[in-house]
Amino acid sequence: MSSTSMIAHRQRWLSVLAKAPGTRLASLWQAVGPIPAYTVLRRPEIGLVMVQGRISGTGAPFCAGEMTVTRAAVRLDSGEMGFGYVRGRDARHAEIVAAVDALGQRAEWVETLEAAIVTPLADEAEARHRLIAARAAATRVDFFTVAREGGA
């Protein structure tokens, strides 16, 4: 795997893990089985980050407000370091994300973690997005212009 594809792969994993419900991630994490020992480098810390928005989605940036974030960092006994950043105040969620990130850097764990944790969470997130889109589509109203109503 090239370094560019490895970075994209890791970014995808971190995105899925950070956005997943903490309780669901914890249950999948426990089901993986014995995990190699790791040392907590940065115990979970809670802080604030400034959230930026963009006018009309693509325009000039503006500060939308602050959001609570929890971060953690771990190191496996074999040397790989993992980092976890999650929204909210869930310390266990951040530590699990960091541990999965570290294990995901070991070739022998990639397939296991992908199948047991990342793919199920990504599928569940996609299903939630489809449900939200279906609910929004159900409220859609088609407006006709005056010219159309006049038969033109």
Tab-separated table of C-alpha atoms in Angstrom:
chain	number	residue	atom	x	y	z
A	1	MET	CA	0.000	0.000	0.000
A	2	SER	CA	1.409	3.421	-0.918
A	3	SER	CA	1.773	6.110	1.728
A	4	THR	CA	-1.010	8.161	0.111
A	5	SER	CA	-3.458	5.249	0.187
A	6	MET	CA	-2.402	4.385	3.748
A	7	ILE	CA	-3.151	7.956	4.838
A	8	ALA	CA	-6.547	7.908	3.100
A	9	HIS	CA	-7.316	4.519	4.674
A	10	ARG	CA	-6.410	5.784	8.147
A	11	GLN	CA	-8.417	8.986	7.655
A	12	ARG	CA	-11.476	6.950	6.666
A	13	TRP	CA	-11.128	4.732	9.733
A	14	LEU	CA	-10.692	7.675	12.100
A	15	SER	CA	-13.703	9.427	10.600
A	16	VAL	CA	-15.941	6.371	10.951
A	17	LEU	CA	-14.734	5.651	14.498
A	18	ALA	CA	-15.053	9.246	15.714
A	19	LYS	CA	-18.601	9.624	14.368
A	20	ALA	CA	-19.835	6.264	15.672
A	21	PRO	CA	-21.950	6.043	18.825
A	22	GLY	CA	-19.563	5.412	21.723
A	23	THR	CA	-21.585	2.545	23.209
A	24	ARG	CA	-21.757	0.723	19.863
A	25	LEU	CA	-18.005	1.116	19.318
A	26	ALA	CA	-17.330	-0.194	22.834
A	27	SER	CA	-19.470	-3.299	22.247
A	28	LEU	CA	-17.711	-4.070	18.933
A	29	TRP	CA	-14.327	-3.442	20.575
A	30	GLN	CA	-15.064	-5.960	23.337
A	31	ALA	CA	-16.164	-8.555	20.776
A	32	VAL	CA	-12.785	-8.398	18.969
A	33	GLY	CA	-11.194	-10.512	21.692
A	34	PRO	CA	-7.743	-10.221	23.257
A	35	ILE	CA	-6.070	-6.945	22.379
A	36	PRO	CA	-2.300	-6.369	22.543
A	37	ALA	CA	-1.202	-4.316	25.521
A	38	TYR	CA	-0.901	-0.578	25.075
A	39	THR	CA	0.231	2.363	27.156
A	40	VAL	CA	-1.883	5.473	27.466
A	41	LEU	CA	0.365	8.364	26.380
A	42	ARG	CA	-2.275	11.030	26.798
A	43	ARG	CA	-5.138	10.077	29.021
A	44	PRO	CA	-8.476	11.261	27.632
A	45	GLU	CA	-8.731	15.044	27.947
A	46	ILE	CA	-11.824	17.148	27.391
A	47	GLY	CA	-11.561	20.560	25.762
A	48	LEU	CA	-13.165	22.936	23.296
A	49	VAL	CA	-12.539	23.579	19.624
A	50	MET	CA	-13.824	26.415	17.481
A	51	VAL	CA	-16.163	25.218	14.743
A	52	GLN	CA	-16.072	27.042	11.414
A	53	GLY	CA	-18.822	27.232	8.844
A	54	ARG	CA	-18.887	28.629	5.326
A	55	ILE	CA	-21.430	31.036	3.926
A	56	SER	CA	-23.629	29.076	1.495
A	57	GLY	CA	-21.394	26.041	2.098
A	58	THR	CA	-18.557	27.255	-0.139
A	59	GLY	CA	-18.167	30.949	0.648
A	60	ALA	CA	-16.186	32.869	3.223
A	61	PRO	CA	-15.511	31.070	6.524
A	62	PHE	CA	-17.062	32.260	9.779
A	63	CYS	CA	-16.874	31.059	13.390
A	64	ALA	CA	-20.039	29.116	14.167
A	65	GLY	CA	-19.242	28.460	17.835
A	66	GLU	CA	-17.457	26.043	20.129
A	67	MET	CA	-17.784	22.282	20.437
A	68	THR	CA	-16.651	19.953	23.210
A	69	VAL	CA	-14.027	17.410	22.100
A	70	THR	CA	-12.240	14.569	23.885
A	71	ARG	CA	-8.794	13.389	22.771
A	72	ALA	CA	-6.537	10.509	23.727
A	73	ALA	CA	-3.250	8.947	22.580
A	74	VAL	CA	-1.904	5.436	23.098
A	75	ARG	CA	1.226	3.468	22.149
A	76	LEU	CA	1.313	-0.264	21.574
A	77	ASP	CA	4.155	-2.233	23.135
A	78	SER	CA	5.402	-2.756	19.554
A	79	GLY	CA	5.754	1.039	19.126
A	80	GLU	CA	2.771	2.113	16.974
A	81	MET	CA	0.990	5.230	18.237
A	82	GLY	CA	-2.709	5.900	17.849
A	83	PHE	CA	-4.747	9.047	18.350
A	84	GLY	CA	-8.422	9.509	19.020
A	85	TYR	CA	-10.500	12.686	18.784
A	86	VAL	CA	-14.258	12.498	19.339
A	87	ARG	CA	-16.972	15.079	19.789
A	88	GLY	CA	-18.450	15.278	23.256
A	89	ARG	CA	-17.154	14.138	26.620
A	90	ASP	CA	-16.825	10.361	26.187
A	91	ALA	CA	-13.345	9.477	27.473
A	92	ARG	CA	-13.688	5.736	26.781
A	93	HIS	CA	-14.748	6.430	23.190
A	94	ALA	CA	-11.611	8.529	22.580
A	95	GLU	CA	-9.341	5.860	24.098
A	96	ILE	CA	-10.885	3.080	21.992
A	97	VAL	CA	-10.498	5.173	18.819
A	98	ALA	CA	-6.832	5.724	19.684
A	99	ALA	CA	-6.276	2.006	20.356
A	100	VAL	CA	-7.967	0.986	17.092
A	101	ASP	CA	-5.889	3.598	15.248
A	102	ALA	CA	-2.685	2.138	16.695
A	103	LEU	CA	-3.671	-1.472	15.942
A	104	GLY	CA	-4.756	-0.492	12.439
A	105	GLN	CA	-1.143	0.368	11.663
A	106	ARG	CA	-0.161	-3.286	12.138
A	107	ALA	CA	-0.701	-5.381	9.006
A	108	GLU	CA	-1.907	-8.436	10.929
A	109	TRP	CA	-4.769	-6.451	12.526
A	110	VAL	CA	-6.082	-4.500	9.528
A	111	GLU	CA	-8.478	-7.142	8.186
A	112	THR	CA	-9.770	-8.088	11.639
A	113	LEU	CA	-10.503	-4.496	12.630
A	114	GLU	CA	-12.010	-3.680	9.237
A	115	ALA	CA	-14.394	-6.650	9.393
A	116	ALA	CA	-15.246	-6.516	13.099
A	117	ILE	CA	-15.447	-2.775	13.746
A	118	VAL	CA	-15.043	-0.345	10.840
A	119	THR	CA	-17.295	-1.964	8.213
A	120	PRO	CA	-20.248	-2.529	10.585
A	121	LEU	CA	-19.989	1.059	11.870
A	122	ALA	CA	-19.740	2.471	8.326
A	123	ASP	CA	-22.759	0.410	7.221
A	124	GLU	CA	-24.778	1.591	10.230
A	125	ALA	CA	-23.827	5.212	9.542
A	126	GLU	CA	-24.914	4.845	5.903
A	127	ALA	CA	-28.239	3.363	7.021
A	128	ARG	CA	-28.774	6.316	9.401
A	129	HIS	CA	-28.023	8.761	6.568
A	130	ARG	CA	-30.479	6.968	4.254
A	131	LEU	CA	-33.177	7.112	6.941
A	132	ILE	CA	-32.622	10.835	7.473
A	133	ALA	CA	-32.729	11.443	3.714
A	134	ALA	CA	-35.963	9.437	3.405
A	135	ARG	CA	-37.574	11.423	6.222
A	136	ALA	CA	-36.510	14.678	4.590
A	137	ALA	CA	-37.776	13.521	1.177
A	138	ALA	CA	-41.170	12.732	2.705
A	139	THR	CA	-41.578	16.409	3.606
A	140	ARG	CA	-40.553	17.698	0.183
A	141	VAL	CA	-42.926	20.119	-1.469
A	142	ASP	CA	-42.813	20.818	-5.201
A	143	PHE	CA	-43.635	24.431	-5.961
A	144	PHE	CA	-44.879	25.411	-9.384
A	145	THR	CA	-44.274	28.810	-10.880
A	146	VAL	CA	-47.135	31.078	-11.856
A	147	ALA	CA	-46.188	30.586	-15.523
A	148	ARG	CA	-46.643	26.810	-15.238
A	149	GLU	CA	-50.017	27.181	-13.576
A	150	GLY	CA	-51.156	29.451	-16.391
A	151	GLY	CA	-50.498	26.719	-18.931
A	152	ALA	CA	-47.481	28.404	-20.494
